[in-house]
PDB file of C-alpha atoms in Angstrom:
ATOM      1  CA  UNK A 371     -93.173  -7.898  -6.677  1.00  0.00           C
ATOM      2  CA  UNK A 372     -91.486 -11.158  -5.335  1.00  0.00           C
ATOM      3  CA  UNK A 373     -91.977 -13.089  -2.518  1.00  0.00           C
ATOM      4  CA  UNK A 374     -89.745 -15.219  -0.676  1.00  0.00           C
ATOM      5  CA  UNK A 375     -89.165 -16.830   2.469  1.00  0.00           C
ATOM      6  CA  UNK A 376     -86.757 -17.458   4.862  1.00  0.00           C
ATOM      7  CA  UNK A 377     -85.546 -20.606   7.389  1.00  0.00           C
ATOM      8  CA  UNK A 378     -82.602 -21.380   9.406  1.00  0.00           C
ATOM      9  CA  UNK A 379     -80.327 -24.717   8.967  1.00  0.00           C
ATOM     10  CA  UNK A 380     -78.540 -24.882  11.883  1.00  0.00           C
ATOM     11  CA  UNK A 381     -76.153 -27.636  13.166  1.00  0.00           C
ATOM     12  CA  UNK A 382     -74.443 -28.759  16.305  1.00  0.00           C
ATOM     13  CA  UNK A 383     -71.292 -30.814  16.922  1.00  0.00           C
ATOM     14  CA  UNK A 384     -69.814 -31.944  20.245  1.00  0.00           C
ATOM     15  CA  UNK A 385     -66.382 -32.126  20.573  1.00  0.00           C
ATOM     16  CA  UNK A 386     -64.351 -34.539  22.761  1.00  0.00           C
ATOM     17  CA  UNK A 387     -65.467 -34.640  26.355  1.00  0.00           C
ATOM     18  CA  UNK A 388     -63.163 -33.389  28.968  1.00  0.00           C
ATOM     19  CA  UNK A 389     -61.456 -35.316  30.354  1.00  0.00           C
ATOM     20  CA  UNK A 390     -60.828 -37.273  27.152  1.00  0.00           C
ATOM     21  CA  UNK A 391     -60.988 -41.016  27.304  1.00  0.00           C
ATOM     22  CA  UNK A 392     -57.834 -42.832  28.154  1.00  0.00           C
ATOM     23  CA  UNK A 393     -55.855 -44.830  25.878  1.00  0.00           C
ATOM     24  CA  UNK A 394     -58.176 -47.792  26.404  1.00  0.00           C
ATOM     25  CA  UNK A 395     -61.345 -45.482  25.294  1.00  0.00           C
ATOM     26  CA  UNK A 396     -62.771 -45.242  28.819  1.00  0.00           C
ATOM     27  CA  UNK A 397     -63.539 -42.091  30.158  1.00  0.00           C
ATOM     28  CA  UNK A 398     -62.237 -41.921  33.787  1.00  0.00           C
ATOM     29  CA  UNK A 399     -63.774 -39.973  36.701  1.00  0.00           C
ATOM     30  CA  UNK A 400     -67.112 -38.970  38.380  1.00  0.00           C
ATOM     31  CA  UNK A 401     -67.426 -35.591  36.356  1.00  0.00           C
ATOM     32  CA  UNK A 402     -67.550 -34.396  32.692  1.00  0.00           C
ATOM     33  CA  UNK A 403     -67.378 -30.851  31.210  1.00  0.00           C
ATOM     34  CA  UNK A 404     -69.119 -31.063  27.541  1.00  0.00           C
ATOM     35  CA  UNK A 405     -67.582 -28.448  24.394  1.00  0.00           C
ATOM     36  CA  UNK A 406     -68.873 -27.842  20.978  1.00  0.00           C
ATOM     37  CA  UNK A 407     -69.798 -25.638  18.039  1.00  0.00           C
ATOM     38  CA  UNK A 408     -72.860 -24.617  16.987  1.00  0.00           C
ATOM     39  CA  UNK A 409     -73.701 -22.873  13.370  1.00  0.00           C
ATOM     40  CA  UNK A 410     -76.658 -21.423  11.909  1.00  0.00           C
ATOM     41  CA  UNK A 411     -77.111 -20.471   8.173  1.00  0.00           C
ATOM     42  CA  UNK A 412     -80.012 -18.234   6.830  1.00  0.00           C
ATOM     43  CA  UNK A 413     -81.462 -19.281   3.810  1.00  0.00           C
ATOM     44  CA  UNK A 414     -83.724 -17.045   1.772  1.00  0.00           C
ATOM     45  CA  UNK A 415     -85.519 -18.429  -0.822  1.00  0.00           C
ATOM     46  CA  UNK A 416     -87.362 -16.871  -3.960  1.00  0.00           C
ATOM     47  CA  UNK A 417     -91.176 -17.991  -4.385  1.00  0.00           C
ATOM     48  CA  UNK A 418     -91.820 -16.039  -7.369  1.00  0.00           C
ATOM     49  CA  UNK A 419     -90.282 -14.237 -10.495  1.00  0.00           C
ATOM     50  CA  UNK A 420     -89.563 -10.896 -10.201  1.00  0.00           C
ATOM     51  CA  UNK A 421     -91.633  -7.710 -11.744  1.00  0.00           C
ATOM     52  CA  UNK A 422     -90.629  -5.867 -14.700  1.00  0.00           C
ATOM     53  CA  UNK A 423     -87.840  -3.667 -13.822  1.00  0.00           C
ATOM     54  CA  UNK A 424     -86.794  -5.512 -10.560  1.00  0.00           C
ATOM     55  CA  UNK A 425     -83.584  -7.303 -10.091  1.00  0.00           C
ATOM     56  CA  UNK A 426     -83.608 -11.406 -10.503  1.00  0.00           C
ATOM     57  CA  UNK A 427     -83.103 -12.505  -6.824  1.00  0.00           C
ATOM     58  CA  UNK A 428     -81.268 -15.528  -6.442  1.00  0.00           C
ATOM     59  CA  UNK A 429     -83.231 -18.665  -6.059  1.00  0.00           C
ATOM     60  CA  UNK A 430     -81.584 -19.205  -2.839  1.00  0.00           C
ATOM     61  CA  UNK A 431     -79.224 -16.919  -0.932  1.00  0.00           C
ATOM     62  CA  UNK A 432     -77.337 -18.798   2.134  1.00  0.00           C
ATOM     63  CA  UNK A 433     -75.611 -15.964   4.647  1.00  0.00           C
ATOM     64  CA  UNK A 434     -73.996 -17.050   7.955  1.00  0.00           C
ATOM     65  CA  UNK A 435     -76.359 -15.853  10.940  1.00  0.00           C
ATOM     66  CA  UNK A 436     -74.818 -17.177  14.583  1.00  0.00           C
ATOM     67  CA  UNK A 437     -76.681 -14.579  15.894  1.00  0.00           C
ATOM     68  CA  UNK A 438     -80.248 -16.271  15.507  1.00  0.00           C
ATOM     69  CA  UNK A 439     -79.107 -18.915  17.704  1.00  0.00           C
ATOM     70  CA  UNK A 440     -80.601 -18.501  21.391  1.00  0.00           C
ATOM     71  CA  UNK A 441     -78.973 -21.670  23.126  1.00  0.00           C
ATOM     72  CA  UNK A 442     -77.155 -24.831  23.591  1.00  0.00           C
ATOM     73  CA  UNK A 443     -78.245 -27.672  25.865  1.00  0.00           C
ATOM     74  CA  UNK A 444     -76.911 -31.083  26.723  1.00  0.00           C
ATOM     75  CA  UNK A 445     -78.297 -33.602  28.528  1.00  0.00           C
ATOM     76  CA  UNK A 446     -76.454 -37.022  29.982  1.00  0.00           C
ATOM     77  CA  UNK A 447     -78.477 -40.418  29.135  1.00  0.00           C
ATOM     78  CA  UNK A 448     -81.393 -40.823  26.841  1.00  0.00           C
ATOM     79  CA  UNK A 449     -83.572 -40.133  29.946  1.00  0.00           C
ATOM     80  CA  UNK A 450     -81.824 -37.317  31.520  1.00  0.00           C
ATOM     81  CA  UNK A 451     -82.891 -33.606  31.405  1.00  0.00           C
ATOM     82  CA  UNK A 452     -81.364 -31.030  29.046  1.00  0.00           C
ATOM     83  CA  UNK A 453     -79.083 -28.448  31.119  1.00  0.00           C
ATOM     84  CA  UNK A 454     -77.796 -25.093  29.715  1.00  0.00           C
ATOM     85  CA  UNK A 455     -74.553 -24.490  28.109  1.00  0.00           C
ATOM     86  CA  UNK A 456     -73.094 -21.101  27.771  1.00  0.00           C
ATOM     87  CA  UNK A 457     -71.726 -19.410  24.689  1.00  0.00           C
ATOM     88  CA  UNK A 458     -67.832 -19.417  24.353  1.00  0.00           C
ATOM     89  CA  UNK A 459     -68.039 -17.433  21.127  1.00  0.00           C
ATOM     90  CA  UNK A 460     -66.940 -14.317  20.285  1.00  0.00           C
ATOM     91  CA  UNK A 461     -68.514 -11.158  21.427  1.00  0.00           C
ATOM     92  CA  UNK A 462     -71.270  -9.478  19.494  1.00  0.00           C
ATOM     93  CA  UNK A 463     -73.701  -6.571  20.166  1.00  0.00           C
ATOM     94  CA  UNK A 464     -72.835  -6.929  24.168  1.00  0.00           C
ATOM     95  CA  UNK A 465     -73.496 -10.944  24.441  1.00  0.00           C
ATOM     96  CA  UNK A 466     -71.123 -14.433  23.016  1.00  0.00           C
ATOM     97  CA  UNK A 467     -72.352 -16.355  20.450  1.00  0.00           C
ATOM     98  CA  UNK A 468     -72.988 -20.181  20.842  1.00  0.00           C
ATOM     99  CA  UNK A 469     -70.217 -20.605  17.698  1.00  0.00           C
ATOM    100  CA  UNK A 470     -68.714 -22.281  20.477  1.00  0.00           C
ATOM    101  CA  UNK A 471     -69.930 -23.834  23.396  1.00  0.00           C
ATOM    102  CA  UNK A 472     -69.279 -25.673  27.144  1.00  0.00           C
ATOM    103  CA  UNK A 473     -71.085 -26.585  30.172  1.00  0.00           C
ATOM    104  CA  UNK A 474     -70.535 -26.659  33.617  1.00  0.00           C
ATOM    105  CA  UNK A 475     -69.054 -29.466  35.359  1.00  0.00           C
ATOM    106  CA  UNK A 476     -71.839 -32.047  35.373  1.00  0.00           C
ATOM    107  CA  UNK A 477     -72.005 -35.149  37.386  1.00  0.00           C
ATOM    108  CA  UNK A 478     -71.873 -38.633  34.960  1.00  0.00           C
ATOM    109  CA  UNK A 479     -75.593 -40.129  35.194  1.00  0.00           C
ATOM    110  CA  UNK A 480     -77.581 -42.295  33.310  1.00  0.00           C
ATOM    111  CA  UNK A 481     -74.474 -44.865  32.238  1.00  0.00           C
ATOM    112  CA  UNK A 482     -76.042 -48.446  30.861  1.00  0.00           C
ATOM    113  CA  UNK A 483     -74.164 -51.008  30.136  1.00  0.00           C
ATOM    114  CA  UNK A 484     -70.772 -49.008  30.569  1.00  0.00           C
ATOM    115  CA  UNK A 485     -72.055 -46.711  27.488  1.00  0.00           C
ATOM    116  CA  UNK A 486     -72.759 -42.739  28.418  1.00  0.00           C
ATOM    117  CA  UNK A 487     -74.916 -41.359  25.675  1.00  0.00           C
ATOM    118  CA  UNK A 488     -74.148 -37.183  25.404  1.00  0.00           C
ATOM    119  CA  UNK A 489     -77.019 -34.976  23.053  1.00  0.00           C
ATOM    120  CA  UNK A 490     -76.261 -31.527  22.507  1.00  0.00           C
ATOM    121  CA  UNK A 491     -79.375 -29.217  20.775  1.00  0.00           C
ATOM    122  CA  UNK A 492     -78.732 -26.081  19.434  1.00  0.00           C
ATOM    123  CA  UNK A 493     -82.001 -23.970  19.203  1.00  0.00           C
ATOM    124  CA  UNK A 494     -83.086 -20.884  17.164  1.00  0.00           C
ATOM    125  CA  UNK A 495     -86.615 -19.317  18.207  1.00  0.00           C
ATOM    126  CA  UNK A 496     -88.728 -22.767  17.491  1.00  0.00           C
ATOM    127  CA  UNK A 497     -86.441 -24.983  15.450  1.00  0.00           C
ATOM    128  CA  UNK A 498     -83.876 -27.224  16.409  1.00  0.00           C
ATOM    129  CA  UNK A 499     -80.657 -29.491  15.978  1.00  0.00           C
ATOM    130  CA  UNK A 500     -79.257 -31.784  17.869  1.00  0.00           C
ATOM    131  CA  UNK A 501     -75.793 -34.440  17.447  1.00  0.00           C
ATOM    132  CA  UNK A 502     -75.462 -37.202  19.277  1.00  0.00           C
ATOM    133  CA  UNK A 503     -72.474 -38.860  20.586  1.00  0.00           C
ATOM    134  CA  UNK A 504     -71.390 -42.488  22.926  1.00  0.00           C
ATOM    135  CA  UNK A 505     -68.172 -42.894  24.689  1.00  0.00           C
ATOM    136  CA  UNK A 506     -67.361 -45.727  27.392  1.00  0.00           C
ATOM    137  CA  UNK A 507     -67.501 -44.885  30.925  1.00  0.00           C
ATOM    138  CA  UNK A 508     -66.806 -47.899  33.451  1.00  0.00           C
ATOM    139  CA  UNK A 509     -69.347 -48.771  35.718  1.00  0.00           C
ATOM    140  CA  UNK A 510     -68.624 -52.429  36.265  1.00  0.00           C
ATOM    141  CA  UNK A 511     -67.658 -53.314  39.211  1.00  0.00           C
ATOM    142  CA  UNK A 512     -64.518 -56.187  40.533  1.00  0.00           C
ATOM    143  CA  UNK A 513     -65.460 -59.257  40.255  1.00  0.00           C
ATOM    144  CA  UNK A 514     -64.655 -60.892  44.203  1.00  0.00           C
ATOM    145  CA  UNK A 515     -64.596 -64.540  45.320  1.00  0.00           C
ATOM    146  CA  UNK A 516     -64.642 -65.716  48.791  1.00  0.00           C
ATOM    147  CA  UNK A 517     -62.294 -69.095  49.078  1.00  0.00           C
ATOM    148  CA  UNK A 518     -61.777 -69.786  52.556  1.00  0.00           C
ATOM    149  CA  UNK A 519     -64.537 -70.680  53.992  1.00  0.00           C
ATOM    150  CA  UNK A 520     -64.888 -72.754  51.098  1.00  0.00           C
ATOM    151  CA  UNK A 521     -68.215 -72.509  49.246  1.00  0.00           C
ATOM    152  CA  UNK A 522     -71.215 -74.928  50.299  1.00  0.00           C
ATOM    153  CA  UNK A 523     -70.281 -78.138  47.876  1.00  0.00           C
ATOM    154  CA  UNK A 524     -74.293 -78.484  47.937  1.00  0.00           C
ATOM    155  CA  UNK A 525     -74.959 -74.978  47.102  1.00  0.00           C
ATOM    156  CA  UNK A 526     -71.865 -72.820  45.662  1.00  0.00           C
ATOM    157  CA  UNK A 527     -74.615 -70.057  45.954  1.00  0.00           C
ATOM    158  CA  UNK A 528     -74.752 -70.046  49.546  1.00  0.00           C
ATOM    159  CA  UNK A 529     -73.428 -67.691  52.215  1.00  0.00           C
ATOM    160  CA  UNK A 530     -70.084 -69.569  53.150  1.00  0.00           C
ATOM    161  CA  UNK A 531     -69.707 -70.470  56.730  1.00  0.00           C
ATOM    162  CA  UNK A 532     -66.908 -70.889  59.261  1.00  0.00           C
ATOM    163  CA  UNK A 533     -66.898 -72.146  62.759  1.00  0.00           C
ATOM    164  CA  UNK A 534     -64.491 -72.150  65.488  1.00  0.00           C
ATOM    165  CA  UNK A 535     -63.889 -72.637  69.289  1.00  0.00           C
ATOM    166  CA  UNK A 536     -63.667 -69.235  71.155  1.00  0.00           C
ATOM    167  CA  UNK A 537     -60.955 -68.468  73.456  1.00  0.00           C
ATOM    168  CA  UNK A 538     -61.497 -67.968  77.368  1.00  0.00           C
ATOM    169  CA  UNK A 539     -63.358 -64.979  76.563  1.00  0.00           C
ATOM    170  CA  UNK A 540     -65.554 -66.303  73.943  1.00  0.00           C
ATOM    171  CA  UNK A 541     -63.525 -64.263  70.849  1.00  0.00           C
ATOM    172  CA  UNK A 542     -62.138 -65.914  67.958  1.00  0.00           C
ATOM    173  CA  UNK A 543     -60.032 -64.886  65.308  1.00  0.00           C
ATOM    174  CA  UNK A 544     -61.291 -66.471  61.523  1.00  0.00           C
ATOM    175  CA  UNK A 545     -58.920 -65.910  58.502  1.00  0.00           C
ATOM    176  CA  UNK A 546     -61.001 -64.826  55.857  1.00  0.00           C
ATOM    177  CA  UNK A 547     -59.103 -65.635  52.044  1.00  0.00           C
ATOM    178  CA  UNK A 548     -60.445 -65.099  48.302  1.00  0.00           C
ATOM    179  CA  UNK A 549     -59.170 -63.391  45.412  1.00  0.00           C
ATOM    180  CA  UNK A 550     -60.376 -59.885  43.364  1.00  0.00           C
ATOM    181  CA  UNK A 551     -59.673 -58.781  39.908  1.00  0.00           C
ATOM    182  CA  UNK A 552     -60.938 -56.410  37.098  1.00  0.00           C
ATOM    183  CA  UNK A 553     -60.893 -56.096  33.611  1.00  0.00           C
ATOM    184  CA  UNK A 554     -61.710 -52.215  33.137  1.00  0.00           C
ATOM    185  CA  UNK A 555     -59.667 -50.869  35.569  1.00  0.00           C
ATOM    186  CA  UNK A 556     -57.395 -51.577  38.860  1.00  0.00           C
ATOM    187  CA  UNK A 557     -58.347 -52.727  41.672  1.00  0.00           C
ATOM    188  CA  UNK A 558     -58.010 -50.396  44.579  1.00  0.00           C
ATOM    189  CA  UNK A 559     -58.902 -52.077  47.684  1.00  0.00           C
ATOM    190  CA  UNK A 560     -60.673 -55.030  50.013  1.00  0.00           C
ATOM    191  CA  UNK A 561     -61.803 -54.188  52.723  1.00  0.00           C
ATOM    192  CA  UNK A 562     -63.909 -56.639  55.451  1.00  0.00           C
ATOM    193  CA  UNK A 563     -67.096 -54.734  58.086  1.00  0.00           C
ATOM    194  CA  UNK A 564     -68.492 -57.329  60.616  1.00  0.00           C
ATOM    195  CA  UNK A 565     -72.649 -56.746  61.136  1.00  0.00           C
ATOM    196  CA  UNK A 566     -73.196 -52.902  60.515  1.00  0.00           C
ATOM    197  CA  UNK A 567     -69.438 -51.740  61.770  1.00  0.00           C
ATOM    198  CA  UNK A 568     -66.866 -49.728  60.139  1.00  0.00           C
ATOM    199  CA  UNK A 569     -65.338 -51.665  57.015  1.00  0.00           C
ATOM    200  CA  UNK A 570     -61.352 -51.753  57.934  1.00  0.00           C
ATOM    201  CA  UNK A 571     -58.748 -52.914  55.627  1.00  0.00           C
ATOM    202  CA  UNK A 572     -58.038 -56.434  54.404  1.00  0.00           C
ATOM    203  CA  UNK A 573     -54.298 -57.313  52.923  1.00  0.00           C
ATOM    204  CA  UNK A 574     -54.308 -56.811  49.081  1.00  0.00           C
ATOM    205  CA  UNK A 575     -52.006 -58.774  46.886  1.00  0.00           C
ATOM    206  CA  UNK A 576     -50.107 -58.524  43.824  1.00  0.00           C
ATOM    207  CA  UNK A 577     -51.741 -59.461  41.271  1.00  0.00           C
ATOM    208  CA  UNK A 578     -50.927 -62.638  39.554  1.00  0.00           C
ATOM    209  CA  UNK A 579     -50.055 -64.174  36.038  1.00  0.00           C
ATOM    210  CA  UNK A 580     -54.159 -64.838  35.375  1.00  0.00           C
ATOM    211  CA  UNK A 581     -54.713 -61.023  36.054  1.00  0.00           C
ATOM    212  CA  UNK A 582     -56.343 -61.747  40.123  1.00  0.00           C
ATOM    213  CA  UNK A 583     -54.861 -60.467  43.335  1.00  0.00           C
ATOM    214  CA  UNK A 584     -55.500 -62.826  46.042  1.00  0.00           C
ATOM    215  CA  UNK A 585     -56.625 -60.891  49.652  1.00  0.00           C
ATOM    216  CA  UNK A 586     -56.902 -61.968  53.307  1.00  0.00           C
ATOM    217  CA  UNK A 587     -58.821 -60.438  56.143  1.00  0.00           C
ATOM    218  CA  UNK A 588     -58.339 -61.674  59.923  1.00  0.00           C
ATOM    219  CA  UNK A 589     -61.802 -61.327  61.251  1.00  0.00           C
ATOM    220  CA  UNK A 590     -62.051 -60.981  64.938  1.00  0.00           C
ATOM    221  CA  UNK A 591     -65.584 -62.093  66.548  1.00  0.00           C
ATOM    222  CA  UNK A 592     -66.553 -61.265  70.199  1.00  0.00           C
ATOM    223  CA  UNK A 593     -68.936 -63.335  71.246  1.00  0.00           C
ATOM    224  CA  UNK A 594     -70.718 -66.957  71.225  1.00  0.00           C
ATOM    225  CA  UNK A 595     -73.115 -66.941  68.286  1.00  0.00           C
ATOM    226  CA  UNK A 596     -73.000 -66.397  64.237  1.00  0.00           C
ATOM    227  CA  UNK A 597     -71.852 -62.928  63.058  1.00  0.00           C
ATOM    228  CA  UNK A 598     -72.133 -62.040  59.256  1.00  0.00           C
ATOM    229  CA  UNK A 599     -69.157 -60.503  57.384  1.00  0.00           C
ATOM    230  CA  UNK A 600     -68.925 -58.476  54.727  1.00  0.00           C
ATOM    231  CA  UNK A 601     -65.978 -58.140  52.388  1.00  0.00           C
ATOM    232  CA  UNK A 602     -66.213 -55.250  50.081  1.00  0.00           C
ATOM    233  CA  UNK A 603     -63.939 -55.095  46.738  1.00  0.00           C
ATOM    234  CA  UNK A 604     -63.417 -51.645  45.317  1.00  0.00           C
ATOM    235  CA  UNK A 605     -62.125 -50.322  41.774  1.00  0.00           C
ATOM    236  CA  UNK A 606     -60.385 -46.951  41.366  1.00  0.00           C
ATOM    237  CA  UNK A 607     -63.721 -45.891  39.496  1.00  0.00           C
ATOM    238  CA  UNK A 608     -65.449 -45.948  42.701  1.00  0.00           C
ATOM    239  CA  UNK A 609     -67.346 -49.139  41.389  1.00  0.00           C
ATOM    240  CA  UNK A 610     -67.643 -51.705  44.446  1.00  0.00           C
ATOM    241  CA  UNK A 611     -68.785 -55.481  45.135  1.00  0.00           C
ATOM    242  CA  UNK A 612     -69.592 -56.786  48.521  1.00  0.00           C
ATOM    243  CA  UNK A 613     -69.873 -60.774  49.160  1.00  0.00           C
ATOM    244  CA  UNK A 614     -70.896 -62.208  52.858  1.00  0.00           C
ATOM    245  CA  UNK A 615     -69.422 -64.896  54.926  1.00  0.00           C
ATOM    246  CA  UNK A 616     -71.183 -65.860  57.918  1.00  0.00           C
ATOM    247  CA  UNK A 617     -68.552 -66.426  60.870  1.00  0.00           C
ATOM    248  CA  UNK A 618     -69.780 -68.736  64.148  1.00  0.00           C
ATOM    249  CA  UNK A 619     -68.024 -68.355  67.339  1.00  0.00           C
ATOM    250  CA  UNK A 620     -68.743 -71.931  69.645  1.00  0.00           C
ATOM    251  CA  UNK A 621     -68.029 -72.467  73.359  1.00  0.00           C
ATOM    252  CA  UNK A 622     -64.160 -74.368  73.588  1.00  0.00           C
ATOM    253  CA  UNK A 623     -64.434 -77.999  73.296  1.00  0.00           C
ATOM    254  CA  UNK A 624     -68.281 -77.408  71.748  1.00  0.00           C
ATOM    255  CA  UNK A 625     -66.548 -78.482  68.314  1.00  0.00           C
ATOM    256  CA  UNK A 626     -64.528 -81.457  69.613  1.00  0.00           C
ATOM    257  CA  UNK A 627     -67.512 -82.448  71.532  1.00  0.00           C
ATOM    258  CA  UNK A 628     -69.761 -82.407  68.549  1.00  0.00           C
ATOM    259  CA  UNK A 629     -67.310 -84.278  65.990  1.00  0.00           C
ATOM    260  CA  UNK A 630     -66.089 -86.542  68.815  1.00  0.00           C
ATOM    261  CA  UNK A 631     -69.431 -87.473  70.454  1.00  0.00           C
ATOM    262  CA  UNK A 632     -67.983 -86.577  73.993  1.00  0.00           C
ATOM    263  CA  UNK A 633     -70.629 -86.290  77.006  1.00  0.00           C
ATOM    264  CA  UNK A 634     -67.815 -84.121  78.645  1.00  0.00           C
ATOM    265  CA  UNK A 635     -66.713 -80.469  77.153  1.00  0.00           C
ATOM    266  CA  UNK A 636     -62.928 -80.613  76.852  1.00  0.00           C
ATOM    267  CA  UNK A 637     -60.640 -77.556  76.375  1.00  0.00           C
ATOM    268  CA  UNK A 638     -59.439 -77.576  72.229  1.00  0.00           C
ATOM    269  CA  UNK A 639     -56.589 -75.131  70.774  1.00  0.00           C
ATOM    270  CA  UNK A 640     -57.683 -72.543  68.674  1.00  0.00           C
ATOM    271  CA  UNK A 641     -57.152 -73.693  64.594  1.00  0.00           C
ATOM    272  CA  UNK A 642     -58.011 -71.898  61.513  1.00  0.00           C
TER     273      UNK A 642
END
């Protein structure tokens, strides 16, 4: 009598995410369904030579068997957790084989240095395949400068300051200036938030021959005192950068006063 035993070689591919990466190979969006395929082959092979008067088996036999396969799971990042897929295959014995394969709609996690790793792992009882795949997902965000107020000549890493002389009610407007860009994709807004208030728009412009759009935000400060700014630079990924300016409101005629060396307070125009 012969003996022989029996495993399963199975195999997983993914296929191009959906959506599929742009013509600049950057995959665009918050979201990501994942296909495939999936095949399993059972192999049967002969341990022993037959008995007299039984039939030679073949050393090994190799027969398709999709049916042994019991799931497909993907997982986002080399640290995330493996999430179901369902079968897409065709119908057999009341259930869809994983020949083919999608998820759900899953939410893109776990991206390092702008690279999403995607593992698929097709299972059958206790063994296991998996494939492996990398596509480009941006997750830089614009890079924003702040030029008026001028940087700190003393420390360029500083918080950039700007004073001015209030108006008979202590406000002052300050004209905030800098300029945005991004190499990965476009640059979809500036906006400018004093202290912990609602971020409102700041003027975008076109962008120019070295591939920057310059912005400016007028900045109105109630008030005697310093206020801190916040100008926040946003990408049409959703990717965002936020610099700070502090802005100083002074008492009119506190600035002549102080660059004059007047004992008296005198009444000074508002300047930028």
């Amino acid at each position: 009598m012969s003996t022989s035993t029996v495993t399963l070689l199975l195999t997983v591919d993914i296929s191009t995410p959906a959506p599929a990466p742009g013509a600049d190979g950057f995959l665009r969006g918050s979201k990501i369904t994942v296909e495939g395929i999936a095949s399993c082959d059972k192999h049967t092979t002969n341990q022993s030579p037959p008995l007299p008067g039984e039939e030679p088996l073949d050393p090994v036999a190799i027969e398709p068997s999709p049916e042994s396969i019991t799931g497909v799971s993907v997982r986002l990042s080399a640290s995330g957790s493996f999430v179901p897929a369902t079968a897409t295959g065709p119908l057999v014995g009341g259930k869809k084989l994983f020949t083919s394969w999608e998820t759900v709609l899953l939410d893109i996690t776990g991206v390092v240095n702008d690279t999403l790793e995607i593992t698929a792992r097709v299972t059958a009882g206790a063994q296991a395949a998996t494939d492996t795949i990398t596509i480009k997902v941006d997750r830089t965000p614009p890079a924003l400068d702040i030029t008026k107020p001028q940087p700190r000549p003393d420390d360029p890493t500083a918080v950039p300051k700007a004073t001015k002389a209030g108006d008979a009610n202590n406000a002052a407007v300050f004209r905030v200036e800098g300029t945005v860009s991004d190499e990965r994709s476009s640059v979809a807004k500036v906006e400018f938030a004093v202290e912990s208030g609602a971020y409102q728009p700041a003027a975008l412009g076109t962008k120019d021959g070295t591939g920057r759009h310059p912005w400016t935000a007028d900045i109105t400060i109630s008030g005697l005192g310093t206020r801190r700014g916040q100008i926040r630079a946003t990408d049409s990924e959703g990717n965002a950068t936020i610099k700070l300016v502090d802005l100083e409101t002074v008492a009119t005629g506190a600035m002549a006063a102080a660059a004059g060396g007047f004992s008296a307070v005198c009444a000074m125009p508002n300047t930028d």
